Short mmCIF file of C-alpha atoms in Angstrom, two decimals:
data_model
loop_
_atom_site.label_atom_id
_atom_site.label_comp_id
_atom_site.label_asym_id
_atom_site.label_seq_id
_atom_site.Cartn_x
_atom_site.Cartn_y
_atom_site.Cartn_z
CA UNK Y 1 -4.25 36.26 12.50
CA UNK Y 2 -7.21 33.92 12.21
CA UNK Y 3 -7.31 30.34 11.05
CA UNK Y 4 -10.06 29.64 8.59
CA UNK Y 5 -11.16 26.06 8.20
CA UNK Y 6 -11.87 25.04 4.65
CA UNK Y 7 -15.50 24.14 4.31
CA UNK Y 8 -16.33 25.13 7.89
CA UNK Y 9 -19.72 26.53 6.90
CA UNK Y 10 -20.75 23.51 4.87
CA UNK Y 11 -23.22 21.09 6.34
CA UNK Y 12 -22.48 18.24 3.94
CA UNK Y 13 -19.73 16.93 1.72
CA UNK Y 14 -20.37 18.26 -1.77
CA UNK Y 15 -20.28 14.94 -3.61
CA UNK Y 16 -22.25 12.89 -1.09
CA UNK Y 17 -25.03 15.12 0.20
CA UNK Y 18 -24.81 13.39 3.58
CA UNK Y 19 -25.53 15.47 6.69
CA UNK Y 20 -22.53 16.71 8.66
CA UNK Y 21 -23.50 14.70 11.74
CA UNK Y 22 -23.24 11.50 9.70
CA UNK Y 23 -19.97 12.59 8.08
CA UNK Y 24 -18.37 12.99 11.50
CA UNK Y 25 -18.93 9.27 12.13
CA UNK Y 26 -18.07 7.98 8.67
CA UNK Y 27 -15.36 10.18 7.16
CA UNK Y 28 -11.75 10.58 8.30
CA UNK Y 29 -11.98 14.14 7.06
CA UNK Y 30 -15.64 15.18 7.41
CA UNK Y 31 -15.30 18.05 4.95
CA UNK Y 32 -13.38 16.52 2.07
CA UNK Y 33 -12.84 12.89 3.04
CA UNK Y 34 -13.66 9.71 1.18
CA UNK Y 35 -16.79 7.99 2.50
CA UNK Y 36 -15.86 5.09 4.73
CA UNK Y 37 -12.92 4.18 6.94
CA UNK Y 38 -9.27 3.74 5.98
CA UNK Y 39 -8.24 0.17 5.24
CA UNK Y 40 -5.26 -1.15 7.20
CA UNK Y 41 -4.85 -4.39 5.29
CA UNK Y 42 -2.10 -2.89 3.14
CA UNK Y 43 -0.23 -1.83 6.30
CA UNK Y 44 -0.46 -5.32 7.77
CA UNK Y 45 0.71 -6.91 4.53
CA UNK Y 46 3.69 -4.58 4.23
CA UNK Y 47 4.72 -5.10 7.85
CA UNK Y 48 4.67 -8.86 7.31
CA UNK Y 49 6.97 -8.33 4.31
CA UNK Y 50 9.30 -6.21 6.49
CA UNK Y 51 9.34 -8.93 9.14
CA UNK Y 52 10.34 -11.50 6.54
CA UNK Y 53 13.10 -9.18 5.25
CA UNK Y 54 14.48 -8.66 8.78
CA UNK Y 55 14.58 -12.41 9.34
CA UNK Y 56 16.31 -13.00 5.99
CA UNK Y 57 19.00 -10.32 6.43
CA UNK Y 58 19.55 -11.38 10.05
CA UNK Y 59 20.07 -14.98 8.95
CA UNK Y 60 22.56 -13.82 6.27
CA UNK Y 61 24.48 -11.83 8.90
CA UNK Y 62 24.52 -14.84 11.19
CA UNK Y 63 25.94 -16.96 8.39
CA UNK Y 64 28.71 -14.43 7.72
CA UNK Y 65 29.69 -13.67 11.33
CA UNK Y 66 27.95 -15.21 14.31
CA UNK Y 67 29.80 -12.96 16.73
CA UNK Y 68 28.04 -9.91 15.24
CA UNK Y 69 24.89 -10.91 17.13
CA UNK Y 70 26.53 -11.77 20.43
CA UNK Y 71 27.74 -9.99 23.56
CA UNK Y 72 29.16 -6.50 23.04
CA UNK Y 73 28.55 -6.52 19.30
CA UNK Y 74 24.86 -7.20 19.87
CA UNK Y 75 24.61 -4.44 22.47
CA UNK Y 76 26.29 -1.99 20.09
CA UNK Y 77 23.90 -3.05 17.35
CA UNK Y 78 20.89 -2.49 19.62
CA UNK Y 79 22.04 1.00 20.59
CA UNK Y 80 22.62 1.81 16.91
CA UNK Y 81 19.05 0.70 16.26
CA UNK Y 82 17.71 2.90 19.06
CA UNK Y 83 19.61 5.94 17.75
CA UNK Y 84 18.30 5.40 14.24
CA UNK Y 85 14.89 4.59 15.66
CA UNK Y 86 14.64 7.91 17.48
CA UNK Y 87 15.53 9.70 14.26
CA UNK Y 88 12.91 7.66 12.38
CA UNK Y 89 10.32 8.47 15.05
CA UNK Y 90 11.19 12.15 14.74
CA UNK Y 91 10.80 12.05 10.97
CA UNK Y 92 7.69 9.87 11.08
CA UNK Y 93 5.93 12.09 13.61
CA UNK Y 94 6.43 15.14 11.45
CA UNK Y 95 5.37 13.21 8.36
CA UNK Y 96 2.14 12.06 10.01
CA UNK Y 97 1.23 15.71 10.60
CA UNK Y 98 2.06 16.59 6.96
CA UNK Y 99 4.88 18.92 8.06
CA UNK Y 100 8.14 16.99 7.42
CA UNK Y 101 11.05 18.12 9.56
CA UNK Y 102 14.22 18.11 7.45
CA UNK Y 103 16.32 19.45 10.31
CA UNK Y 104 16.39 16.20 12.31
CA UNK Y 105 19.78 15.12 10.92
CA UNK Y 106 21.66 18.38 11.55
CA UNK Y 107 20.08 18.63 15.01
CA UNK Y 108 21.30 15.11 15.84
CA UNK Y 109 24.86 15.88 14.69
CA UNK Y 110 24.93 19.23 16.54
CA UNK Y 111 23.75 17.54 19.75
CA UNK Y 112 26.31 14.77 19.31
CA UNK Y 113 29.08 17.36 19.01
CA UNK Y 114 27.82 19.20 22.10
CA UNK Y 115 27.73 15.98 24.12
CA UNK Y 116 31.20 15.02 22.91
CA UNK Y 117 32.54 18.33 24.20
CA UNK Y 118 30.56 18.57 27.44
CA UNK Y 119 30.11 14.89 28.33
CA UNK Y 120 32.65 15.03 31.15
CA UNK Y 121 30.28 17.30 33.10
CA UNK Y 122 27.84 14.44 33.56
CA UNK Y 123 24.83 13.25 31.64
CA UNK Y 124 22.20 15.67 33.08
CA UNK Y 125 24.46 18.74 32.78
CA UNK Y 126 25.44 17.95 29.20
CA UNK Y 127 22.19 16.57 27.81
CA UNK Y 128 19.75 18.88 29.62
CA UNK Y 129 20.83 22.16 27.97
CA UNK Y 130 21.03 20.48 24.55
CA UNK Y 131 17.48 19.15 24.84
CA UNK Y 132 16.23 22.55 26.06
CA UNK Y 133 17.83 24.34 23.11
CA UNK Y 134 16.38 21.73 20.75
CA UNK Y 135 12.92 22.29 22.22
CA UNK Y 136 13.22 26.05 21.77
CA UNK Y 137 14.47 25.58 18.22
CA UNK Y 138 11.56 23.24 17.51
CA UNK Y 139 9.16 25.81 18.93
CA UNK Y 140 10.59 28.53 16.68
CA UNK Y 141 10.25 26.19 13.70
CA UNK Y 142 6.69 25.34 14.68
CA UNK Y 143 5.69 29.00 14.97
CA UNK Y 144 7.15 29.73 11.56
CA UNK Y 145 5.20 26.83 10.03
CA UNK Y 146 1.80 27.36 11.65
CA UNK Y 147 1.73 31.16 11.94
CA UNK Y 148 2.96 31.86 8.43
CA UNK Y 149 1.33 28.64 7.19
CA UNK Y 150 4.28 27.62 5.04
CA UNK Y 151 5.33 24.07 4.10
CA UNK Y 152 7.14 22.29 6.89
CA UNK Y 153 9.89 21.01 4.62
CA UNK Y 154 10.78 24.55 3.51
CA UNK Y 155 10.82 26.05 7.01
CA UNK Y 156 12.77 23.11 8.46
CA UNK Y 157 15.28 23.28 5.60
CA UNK Y 158 15.96 26.89 6.55
CA UNK Y 159 16.37 25.79 10.17
CA UNK Y 160 18.72 23.01 9.08
CA UNK Y 161 20.89 25.58 7.32
CA UNK Y 162 21.22 27.50 10.57
CA UNK Y 163 22.21 24.35 12.47
CA UNK Y 164 24.79 23.49 9.82
CA UNK Y 165 26.38 26.90 10.37
CA UNK Y 166 26.77 25.96 14.05
CA UNK Y 167 28.30 22.61 13.08
CA UNK Y 168 30.80 24.16 10.67
CA UNK Y 169 32.38 26.14 13.48
CA UNK Y 170 34.33 22.94 14.18
CA UNK Y 171 36.89 21.91 11.62
CA UNK Y 172 38.09 18.67 13.19
CA UNK Y 173 36.46 15.64 14.82
CA UNK Y 174 35.63 16.06 18.50
CA UNK Y 175 36.67 13.38 20.99
CA UNK Y 176 33.89 12.16 23.27
CA UNK Y 177 34.69 13.32 26.80
CA UNK Y 178 31.91 11.52 28.67
CA UNK Y 179 32.03 8.02 30.07
CA UNK Y 180 28.34 7.14 29.64
CA UNK Y 181 28.03 3.71 28.04
CA UNK Y 182 24.51 3.07 26.69
CA UNK Y 183 25.51 -0.50 25.86
CA UNK Y 184 25.06 -1.48 29.50
CA UNK Y 185 21.31 -0.87 29.14
CA UNK Y 186 21.00 -1.65 25.45
CA UNK Y 187 18.19 -4.15 25.94
CA UNK Y 188 16.10 -1.73 28.01
CA UNK Y 189 16.72 1.10 25.53
CA UNK Y 190 15.59 -1.01 22.59
CA UNK Y 191 12.56 -2.31 24.47
CA UNK Y 192 11.60 1.26 25.39
CA UNK Y 193 11.98 2.43 21.80
CA UNK Y 194 9.94 -0.50 20.48
CA UNK Y 195 7.19 0.15 23.04
CA UNK Y 196 6.97 3.86 22.21
CA UNK Y 197 6.92 3.18 18.47
CA UNK Y 198 4.28 0.44 18.73
CA UNK Y 199 2.05 2.39 21.11
CA UNK Y 200 2.30 5.45 18.88
CA UNK Y 201 1.29 3.32 15.91
CA UNK Y 202 -1.63 1.80 17.80
CA UNK Y 203 -2.92 5.20 18.86
CA UNK Y 204 -2.42 6.46 15.32
CA UNK Y 205 -4.62 3.62 14.05
CA UNK Y 206 -7.58 4.98 16.02
CA UNK Y 207 -9.78 6.93 13.61
CA UNK Y 208 -10.29 9.98 15.82
CA UNK Y 209 -6.60 10.31 16.70
CA UNK Y 210 -5.48 9.72 13.12
CA UNK Y 211 -7.90 12.39 11.93
CA UNK Y 212 -6.67 14.77 14.64
CA UNK Y 213 -2.99 14.23 13.88
CA UNK Y 214 -3.51 14.55 10.13
CA UNK Y 215 -5.66 17.70 10.16
CA UNK Y 216 -2.78 19.74 8.71
CA UNK Y 217 -2.78 17.60 5.58
CA UNK Y 218 -3.85 19.74 2.58
CA UNK Y 219 -7.25 18.95 1.10
CA UNK Y 220 -7.90 21.38 -1.77
CA UNK Y 221 -5.72 24.50 -1.82
CA UNK Y 222 -2.51 23.78 0.17
CA UNK Y 223 -2.18 27.48 1.04
CA UNK Y 224 -5.47 27.53 2.95
CA UNK Y 225 -5.24 27.24 6.71
CA UNK Y 226 -6.62 24.12 8.33
CA UNK Y 227 -7.77 25.62 11.61
CA UNK Y 228 -6.36 26.34 15.06
CA UNK Y 229 -6.53 22.70 16.18
CA UNK Y 230 -4.42 21.59 13.23
CA UNK Y 231 -1.91 24.36 13.98
CA UNK Y 232 -1.54 23.32 17.63
CA UNK Y 233 -1.14 19.62 16.83
CA UNK Y 234 1.45 20.34 14.15
CA UNK Y 235 3.39 22.65 16.45
CA UNK Y 236 3.55 20.02 19.20
CA UNK Y 237 4.67 17.39 16.68
CA UNK Y 238 7.50 19.59 15.39
CA UNK Y 239 8.75 20.34 18.91
CA UNK Y 240 8.69 16.64 19.86
CA UNK Y 241 10.37 15.74 16.57
CA UNK Y 242 13.28 18.10 17.25
CA UNK Y 243 13.71 16.82 20.81
CA UNK Y 244 13.75 13.20 19.63
CA UNK Y 245 16.45 14.09 17.11
CA UNK Y 246 18.56 15.64 19.88
CA UNK Y 247 18.25 12.49 22.02
CA UNK Y 248 19.28 10.40 19.01
CA UNK Y 249 22.43 12.51 18.67
CA UNK Y 250 23.37 11.81 22.28
CA UNK Y 251 23.10 8.06 21.71
CA UNK Y 252 25.10 8.28 18.49
CA UNK Y 253 27.94 10.05 20.27
CA UNK Y 254 27.83 7.92 23.43
CA UNK Y 255 27.82 4.70 21.43
CA UNK Y 256 30.91 5.84 19.43
CA UNK Y 257 29.08 5.09 16.18
CA UNK Y 258 27.20 6.80 13.43
CA UNK Y 259 28.84 10.05 12.25
CA UNK Y 260 32.38 9.23 13.41
CA UNK Y 261 35.81 9.88 11.95
CA UNK Y 262 37.64 7.55 14.31
CA UNK Y 263 36.60 5.47 17.32
CA UNK Y 264 35.52 7.71 20.18
CA UNK Y 265 35.04 10.89 18.12
CA UNK Y 266 32.25 12.71 16.31
CA UNK Y 267 32.86 14.29 12.91
CA UNK Y 268 31.35 17.74 12.16
CA UNK Y 269 29.29 16.76 9.10
CA UNK Y 270 26.19 18.54 7.85
CA UNK Y 271 23.88 15.74 9.00
CA UNK Y 272 21.66 16.01 5.93
CA UNK Y 273 22.55 12.41 5.08
CA UNK Y 274 20.99 11.43 8.41
CA UNK Y 275 17.87 13.38 7.45
CA UNK Y 276 17.61 11.41 4.21
CA UNK Y 277 18.10 8.15 6.11
CA UNK Y 278 15.55 9.06 8.81
CA UNK Y 279 12.83 10.07 6.34
CA UNK Y 280 13.64 7.07 4.16
CA UNK Y 281 13.22 4.69 7.10
CA UNK Y 282 9.96 6.40 8.13
CA UNK Y 283 8.56 6.00 4.61
CA UNK Y 284 9.87 2.45 4.44
CA UNK Y 285 7.94 1.76 7.65
CA UNK Y 286 4.66 2.56 5.89
CA UNK Y 287 4.17 6.21 6.83
CA UNK Y 288 2.59 8.16 4.00
CA UNK Y 289 4.56 11.07 2.58
CA UNK Y 290 1.26 12.96 2.38
CA UNK Y 291 0.59 12.63 6.10
CA UNK Y 292 -2.05 11.01 8.34
CA UNK Y 293 -1.67 7.36 7.31
CA UNK Y 294 0.86 5.02 8.89
CA UNK Y 295 1.38 1.55 10.31
CA UNK Y 296 1.76 0.10 13.81
CA UNK Y 297 4.94 -1.99 13.96
CA UNK Y 298 6.45 -0.68 10.74
CA UNK Y 299 8.94 1.69 12.39
CA UNK Y 300 10.45 -1.02 14.59
CA UNK Y 301 10.72 -3.43 11.66
CA UNK Y 302 12.14 -0.88 9.21
CA UNK Y 303 14.74 0.32 11.75
CA UNK Y 304 15.74 -3.27 12.50
CA UNK Y 305 16.06 -4.05 8.80
CA UNK Y 306 18.29 -1.05 8.03
CA UNK Y 307 20.44 -1.57 11.13
CA UNK Y 308 21.04 -5.24 10.42
CA UNK Y 309 21.77 -4.46 6.77
CA UNK Y 310 24.34 -1.82 7.76
CA UNK Y 311 26.06 -4.45 9.89
CA UNK Y 312 25.83 -7.07 7.13
CA UNK Y 313 27.23 -4.89 4.31
CA UNK Y 314 30.83 -4.66 5.70
CA UNK Y 315 30.87 -8.42 6.19
CA UNK Y 316 30.41 -8.79 2.44
CA UNK Y 317 33.00 -6.12 1.70
CA UNK Y 318 30.45 -3.54 0.58
CA UNK Y 319 31.26 0.10 1.28
CA UNK Y 320 27.97 1.95 1.52
CA UNK Y 321 27.66 5.50 2.79
CA UNK Y 322 24.72 6.86 4.73
CA UNK Y 323 23.67 8.70 1.59
CA UNK Y 324 23.44 5.43 -0.36
CA UNK Y 325 21.45 3.57 2.28
CA UNK Y 326 19.19 6.55 2.91
CA UNK Y 327 18.58 7.11 -0.79
CA UNK Y 328 17.65 3.46 -1.33
CA UNK Y 329 15.30 3.50 1.66
CA UNK Y 330 13.76 6.75 0.44
CA UNK Y 331 13.17 5.36 -3.05
CA UNK Y 332 11.48 2.21 -1.77
CA UNK Y 333 9.55 4.31 0.76
CA UNK Y 334 8.04 6.43 -2.00
CA UNK Y 335 6.71 3.27 -3.64
CA UNK Y 336 5.26 2.23 -0.29
CA UNK Y 337 3.55 5.62 0.00
CA UNK Y 338 1.81 5.04 -3.32
CA UNK Y 339 0.66 1.60 -2.14
CA UNK Y 340 -0.62 3.03 1.16
CA UNK Y 341 -2.49 5.87 -0.51
CA UNK Y 342 -3.97 3.64 -3.20
CA UNK Y 343 -5.04 0.64 -1.15
CA UNK Y 344 -5.37 2.29 2.26
CA UNK Y 345 -8.15 4.72 1.43
CA UNK Y 346 -11.80 3.68 1.85
CA UNK Y 347 -13.30 1.47 -0.82
CA UNK Y 348 -14.76 3.50 -3.70
CA UNK Y 349 -17.98 1.45 -3.64
CA UNK Y 350 -18.42 1.69 0.13
CA UNK Y 351 -22.07 2.41 0.86
CA UNK Y 352 -22.27 1.09 4.41
CA UNK Y 353 -24.35 3.26 6.75
CA UNK Y 354 -22.76 4.59 9.95
CA UNK Y 355 -22.70 2.28 12.93
CA UNK Y 356 -25.73 2.86 15.20
CA UNK Y 357 -25.18 4.24 18.66
CA UNK Y 358 -26.84 1.62 20.86
CA UNK Y 359 -27.93 1.98 24.46
CA UNK Y 360 -27.64 -1.64 25.54
CA UNK Y 361 -30.74 -3.67 26.36
CA UNK Y 362 -33.12 -0.72 26.52
CA UNK Y 363 -33.51 -0.29 22.79
CA UNK Y 364 -31.86 -1.19 19.52
CA UNK Y 365 -30.31 2.20 18.98
CA UNK Y 366 -30.97 5.74 17.92
CA UNK Y 367 -31.11 5.02 14.22
CA UNK Y 368 -34.55 4.80 12.65
CA UNK Y 369 -35.44 2.16 10.04
CA UNK Y 370 -35.33 3.38 6.49
CA UNK Y 371 -38.78 4.13 5.15
CA UNK Y 372 -40.15 3.01 1.85
CA UNK Y 373 -39.98 5.01 -1.33
CA UNK Y 374 -40.85 8.63 -0.81
CA UNK Y 375 -40.99 9.59 -4.44
CA UNK Y 376 -44.66 10.75 -4.13
CA UNK Y 377 -44.37 12.91 -1.02
CA UNK Y 378 -46.51 14.61 0.20
CA UNK Y 379 -49.31 12.17 -0.66
CA UNK Y 380 -51.95 13.40 -3.09
CA UNK Y 381 -55.29 14.21 -1.45
CA UNK Y 382 -58.50 12.85 -3.08
CA UNK Y 383 -60.09 15.21 -5.56
CA UNK Y 384 -63.43 16.47 -4.20
CA UNK Y 385 -66.53 16.05 -6.33
CA UNK Y 386 -67.68 19.06 -8.30
CA UNK Y 387 -70.45 21.00 -6.47
CA UNK Y 388 -73.95 20.64 -7.91
CA UNK Y 389 -75.64 23.84 -9.16
CA UNK Y 390 -78.32 25.15 -6.83
CA UNK Y 391 -81.66 26.49 -8.16
CA UNK Y 392 -82.19 29.83 -6.46
CA UNK Y 393 -85.98 29.47 -6.80
CA UNK Y 394 -85.91 26.27 -4.78
CA UNK Y 395 -83.94 27.77 -1.95
CA UNK Y 396 -85.69 26.92 1.34
CA UNK Y 397 -85.57 30.49 2.39
CA UNK Y 398 -88.16 31.27 -0.24
CA UNK Y 399 -90.46 28.84 1.58
CA UNK Y 400 -89.69 29.68 5.22
CA UNK Y 401 -89.42 33.45 5.19
CA UNK Y 402 -92.62 35.54 5.35
CA UNK Y 403 -93.84 36.86 2.04
CA UNK Y 404 -94.10 40.63 1.77
CA UNK Y 405 -97.17 40.64 -0.37
CA UNK Y 406 -99.07 38.62 2.17
CA UNK Y 407 -98.34 41.15 4.81
CA UNK Y 408 -99.59 43.98 2.58
CA UNK Y 409 -102.88 42.20 2.00
CA UNK Y 410 -103.49 42.02 5.69
#
């Protein structure tokens, strides 16, 4: 089954008439992109707003209960943030490739239940098989999405239904059997999560990588295939997304938080509320729901904001479920998507030429200076003068050639 690339045989973007070689340097999508480069000012502005919100909610929590940000409570809070952060990374990665993975929540709950049952066998023996199964499940999901070329949300929703069937085999909460305490390395876990999220955002800000990751994003007809490269990138993203969700489930169970019925146990819920929360946090971080566009530090800030708020709400006597927090984050995230898509695309009046490829001190570059007006090209040649009529009786040959009658006289 082949992968056609929309507009593969076109040498220029229809509305611009610019050669394809120039489009490769100017457009994010050379075939159907907007001329110019994406603007990241809206991402920076929104991340500054998130930073201010984190500081404000953190200060409110400190005013209510200073012990919530100290010692064991702080370590528990950091591990909660890492667990939610891995889920947000999983959702954000699939969103950047325009194939949202709605199975991240059920996968996290299923992995948490598996770890709760098998944790006494040791961390490698209990986590290794769960991660391997998650990778295989992600691969099956990826093949369904890219081979059949169906929307990622639909295929992952079908996969989530299968995972929920596995979860519903348990009718009661499962006590955690393992003794792994992630709180002992909470600082390192949070630093590692923050580094991965920030580095991923920095790489995603590079034009070539952003264009590569977002190749699966529909351009004209969503049912048209976007090429083999887009299929491979999307498949890798879906596999990594599922594995990250499985690792998040391990942290949720080991930290005795998240989807719990009582301390030290994991409740067999559907996990779809965690999917809503994960996608809501990813959108709140500045990731576009349409794919490709996203921020740099937004995931770390959005995860920190939601985690601190979930710790602050009980201090005020508010009872908020995961559905409520996830729905609110999702609603605000959709507004952020509209801001990102409106103010993040290239300027409509952008007429800047592509940057020249210079070769240092040898010359000024490969680009040639623009010539003057070529409206009268090719130039008009001067009109030759009309030829003068020639008198045949004055032709020199009548004077130079021998006359026949003279020869007869001789």
